[in-house]
PDB file of C-alpha atoms in Angstrom:
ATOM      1  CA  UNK A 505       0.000   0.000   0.000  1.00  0.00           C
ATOM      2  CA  UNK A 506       1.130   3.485  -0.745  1.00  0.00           C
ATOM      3  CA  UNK A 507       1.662   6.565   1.617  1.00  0.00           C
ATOM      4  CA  UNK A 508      -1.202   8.887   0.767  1.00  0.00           C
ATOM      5  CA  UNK A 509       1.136  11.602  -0.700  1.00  0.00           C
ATOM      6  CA  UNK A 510       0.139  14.044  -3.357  1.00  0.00           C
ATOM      7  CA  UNK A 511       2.694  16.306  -4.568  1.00  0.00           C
ATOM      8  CA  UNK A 512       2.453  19.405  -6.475  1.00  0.00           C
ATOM      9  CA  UNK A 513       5.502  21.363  -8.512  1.00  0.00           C
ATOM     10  CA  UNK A 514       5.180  25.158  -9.689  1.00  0.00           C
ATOM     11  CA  UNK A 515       7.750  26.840 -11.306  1.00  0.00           C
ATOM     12  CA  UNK A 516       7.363  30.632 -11.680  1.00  0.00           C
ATOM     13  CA  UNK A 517      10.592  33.056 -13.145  1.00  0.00           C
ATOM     14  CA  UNK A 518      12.829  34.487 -11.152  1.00  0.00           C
ATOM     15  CA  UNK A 519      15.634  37.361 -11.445  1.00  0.00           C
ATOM     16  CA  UNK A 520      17.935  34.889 -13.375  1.00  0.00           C
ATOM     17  CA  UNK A 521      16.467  31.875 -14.252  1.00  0.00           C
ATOM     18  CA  UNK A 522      13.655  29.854 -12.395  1.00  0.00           C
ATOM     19  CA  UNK A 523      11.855  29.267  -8.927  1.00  0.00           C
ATOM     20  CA  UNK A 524      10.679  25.364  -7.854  1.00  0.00           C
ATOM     21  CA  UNK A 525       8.465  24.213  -5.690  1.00  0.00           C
ATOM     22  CA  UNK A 526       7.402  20.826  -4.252  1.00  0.00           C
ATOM     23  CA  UNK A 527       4.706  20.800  -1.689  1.00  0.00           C
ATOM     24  CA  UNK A 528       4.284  17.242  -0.802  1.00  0.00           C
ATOM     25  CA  UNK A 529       0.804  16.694   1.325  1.00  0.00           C
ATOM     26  CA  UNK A 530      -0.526  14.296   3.387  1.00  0.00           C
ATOM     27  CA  UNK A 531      -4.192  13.433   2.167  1.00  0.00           C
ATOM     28  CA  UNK A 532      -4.252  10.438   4.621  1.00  0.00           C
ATOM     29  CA  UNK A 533      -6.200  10.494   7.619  1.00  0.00           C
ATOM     30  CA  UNK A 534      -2.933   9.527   9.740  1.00  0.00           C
ATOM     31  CA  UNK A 535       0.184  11.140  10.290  1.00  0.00           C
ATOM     32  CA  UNK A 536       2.879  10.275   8.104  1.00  0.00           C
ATOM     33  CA  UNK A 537       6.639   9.721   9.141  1.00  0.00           C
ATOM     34  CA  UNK A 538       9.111  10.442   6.628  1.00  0.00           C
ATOM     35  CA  UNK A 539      12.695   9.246   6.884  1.00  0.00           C
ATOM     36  CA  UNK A 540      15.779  11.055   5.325  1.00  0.00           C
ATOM     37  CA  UNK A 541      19.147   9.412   4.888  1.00  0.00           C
ATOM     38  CA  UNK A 542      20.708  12.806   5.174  1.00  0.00           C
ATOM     39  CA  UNK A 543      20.075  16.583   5.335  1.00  0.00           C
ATOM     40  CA  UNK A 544      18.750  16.570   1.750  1.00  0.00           C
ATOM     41  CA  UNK A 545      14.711  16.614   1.687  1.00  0.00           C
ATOM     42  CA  UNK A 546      13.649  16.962  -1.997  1.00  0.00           C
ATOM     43  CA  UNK A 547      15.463  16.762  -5.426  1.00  0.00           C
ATOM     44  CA  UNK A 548      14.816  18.949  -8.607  1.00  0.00           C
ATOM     45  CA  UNK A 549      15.931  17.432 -12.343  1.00  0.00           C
ATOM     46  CA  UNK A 550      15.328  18.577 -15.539  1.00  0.00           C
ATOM     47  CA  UNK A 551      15.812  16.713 -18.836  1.00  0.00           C
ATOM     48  CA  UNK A 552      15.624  18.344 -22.170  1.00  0.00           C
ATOM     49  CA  UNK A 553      13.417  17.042 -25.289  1.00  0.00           C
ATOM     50  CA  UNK A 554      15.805  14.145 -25.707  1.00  0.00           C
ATOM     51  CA  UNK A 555      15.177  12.571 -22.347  1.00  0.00           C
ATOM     52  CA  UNK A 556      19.041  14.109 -21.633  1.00  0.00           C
ATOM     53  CA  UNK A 557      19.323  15.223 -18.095  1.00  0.00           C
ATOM     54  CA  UNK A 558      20.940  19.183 -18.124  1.00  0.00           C
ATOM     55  CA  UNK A 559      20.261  20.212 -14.597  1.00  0.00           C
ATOM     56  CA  UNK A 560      20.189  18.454 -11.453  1.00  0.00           C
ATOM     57  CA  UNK A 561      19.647  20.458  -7.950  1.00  0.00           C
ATOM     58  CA  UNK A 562      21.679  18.449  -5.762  1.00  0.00           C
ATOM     59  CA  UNK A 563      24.711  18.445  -8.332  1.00  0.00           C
ATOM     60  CA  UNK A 564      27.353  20.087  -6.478  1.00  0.00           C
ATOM     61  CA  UNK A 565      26.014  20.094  -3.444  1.00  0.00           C
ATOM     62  CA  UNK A 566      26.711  18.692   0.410  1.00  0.00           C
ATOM     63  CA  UNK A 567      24.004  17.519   2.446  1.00  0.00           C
ATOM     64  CA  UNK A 568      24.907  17.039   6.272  1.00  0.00           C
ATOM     65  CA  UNK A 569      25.304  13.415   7.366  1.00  0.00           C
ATOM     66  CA  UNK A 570      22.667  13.059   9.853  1.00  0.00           C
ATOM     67  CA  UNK A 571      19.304  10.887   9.990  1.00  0.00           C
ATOM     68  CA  UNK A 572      16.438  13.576   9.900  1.00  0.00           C
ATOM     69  CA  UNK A 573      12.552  12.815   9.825  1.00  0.00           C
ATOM     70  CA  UNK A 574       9.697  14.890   9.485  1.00  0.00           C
ATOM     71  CA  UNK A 575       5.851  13.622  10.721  1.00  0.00           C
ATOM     72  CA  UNK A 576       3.209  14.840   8.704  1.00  0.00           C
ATOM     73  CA  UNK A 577      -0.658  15.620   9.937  1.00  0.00           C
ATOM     74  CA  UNK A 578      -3.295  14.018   8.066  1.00  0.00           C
ATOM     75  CA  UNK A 579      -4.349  17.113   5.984  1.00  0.00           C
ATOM     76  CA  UNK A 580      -1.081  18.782   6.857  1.00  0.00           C
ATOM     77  CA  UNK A 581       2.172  19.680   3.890  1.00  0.00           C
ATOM     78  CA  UNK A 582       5.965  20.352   3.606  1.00  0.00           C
ATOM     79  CA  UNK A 583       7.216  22.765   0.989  1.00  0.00           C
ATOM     80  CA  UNK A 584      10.949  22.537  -0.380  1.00  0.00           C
ATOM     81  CA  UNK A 585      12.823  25.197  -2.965  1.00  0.00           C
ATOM     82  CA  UNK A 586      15.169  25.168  -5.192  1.00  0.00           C
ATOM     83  CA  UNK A 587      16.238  27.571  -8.023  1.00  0.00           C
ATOM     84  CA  UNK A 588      17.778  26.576 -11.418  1.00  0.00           C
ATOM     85  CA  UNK A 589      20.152  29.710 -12.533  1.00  0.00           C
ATOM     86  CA  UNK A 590      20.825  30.547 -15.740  1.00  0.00           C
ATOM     87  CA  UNK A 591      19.163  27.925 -17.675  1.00  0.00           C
ATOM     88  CA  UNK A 592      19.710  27.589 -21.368  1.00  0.00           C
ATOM     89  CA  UNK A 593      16.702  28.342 -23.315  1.00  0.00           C
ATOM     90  CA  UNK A 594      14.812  25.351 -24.535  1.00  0.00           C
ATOM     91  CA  UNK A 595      11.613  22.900 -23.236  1.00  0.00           C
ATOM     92  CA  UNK A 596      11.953  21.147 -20.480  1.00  0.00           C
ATOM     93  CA  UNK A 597      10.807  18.117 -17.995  1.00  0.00           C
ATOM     94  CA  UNK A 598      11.620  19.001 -14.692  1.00  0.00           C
ATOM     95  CA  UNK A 599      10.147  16.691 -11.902  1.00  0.00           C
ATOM     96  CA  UNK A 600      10.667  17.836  -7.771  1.00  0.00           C
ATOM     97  CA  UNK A 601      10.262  14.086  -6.097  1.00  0.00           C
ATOM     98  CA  UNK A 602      10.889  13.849  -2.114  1.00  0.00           C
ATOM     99  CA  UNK A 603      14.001  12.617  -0.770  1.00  0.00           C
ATOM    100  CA  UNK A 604      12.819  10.739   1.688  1.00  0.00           C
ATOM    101  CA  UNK A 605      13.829   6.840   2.432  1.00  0.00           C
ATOM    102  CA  UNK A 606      10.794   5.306   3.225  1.00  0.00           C
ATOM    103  CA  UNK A 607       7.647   7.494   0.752  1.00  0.00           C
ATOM    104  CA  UNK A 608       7.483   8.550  -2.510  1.00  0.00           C
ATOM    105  CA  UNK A 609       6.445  11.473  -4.023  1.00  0.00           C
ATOM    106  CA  UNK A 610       7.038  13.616  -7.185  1.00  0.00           C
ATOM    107  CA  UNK A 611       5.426  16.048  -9.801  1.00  0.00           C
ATOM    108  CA  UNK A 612       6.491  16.421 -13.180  1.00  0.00           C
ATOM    109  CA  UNK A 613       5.933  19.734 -15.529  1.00  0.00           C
ATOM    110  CA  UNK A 614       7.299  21.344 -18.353  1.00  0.00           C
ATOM    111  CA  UNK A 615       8.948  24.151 -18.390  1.00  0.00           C
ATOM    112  CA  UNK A 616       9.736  27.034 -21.715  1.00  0.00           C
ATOM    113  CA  UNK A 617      12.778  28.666 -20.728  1.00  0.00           C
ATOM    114  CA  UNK A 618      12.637  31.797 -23.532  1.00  0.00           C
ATOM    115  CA  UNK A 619      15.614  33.503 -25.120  1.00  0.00           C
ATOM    116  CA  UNK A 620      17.246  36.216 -23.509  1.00  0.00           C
ATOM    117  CA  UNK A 621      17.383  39.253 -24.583  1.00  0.00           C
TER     118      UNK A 621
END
């Protein structure tokens, strides 16, 4: 059986490129424990018309070593950011999914980056 999670992704421009967000809610009537293997909580990727992956969040990054959880209300939601700088122009797939060890949950949209002027 699978965690009642429902995520939602919305993208919206920002001052050089674009802002993400996952909101992952719990649409069970119990709470929901979610386990993390580290500091990260959610992961951004986005993969141009080809399928080729051209930007991934977490690339780069360093996520503190510790176990971390998070209990979610029935009813109640999490949101996690990221922002992709500077992305080339094109169409995109870019999916926010939860890090978490022990629940799933993602939400996939594309995304027009336009030329630049």
């Amino acid at each position: 059986m699978s965690d009642p999670l429902d995520a939602t992704l919305t993208v919206a421009p920002s001052a050089d490129g674009v802002s993400l967000t996952l909101t992952v809610e719990n649409a069970g009537g119990e709470p929901i424990d979610l386990s993390f293997a580290d500091g990260q909580r959610a992961e951004f990727v986005a993969v141009d018309e080809t399928g080729a992956e051209v930007w991934r969040w977490s690339d780069g990054r360093a996520f503190s070593m510790a176990l971390g959880s998070e209990t979610l209300a029935p009813g109640g939601s999490v949101t996690y950011e990221a922002e992709w700088s500077s992305p080339p122009a094109g169409e995109y797939e870019v999916t926010g999914s939860l890090a978490a060890t022990d629940a799933d949950a993602s939400a996939t949209m594309t995304v027009v980056v336009p030329e630049r002027d």
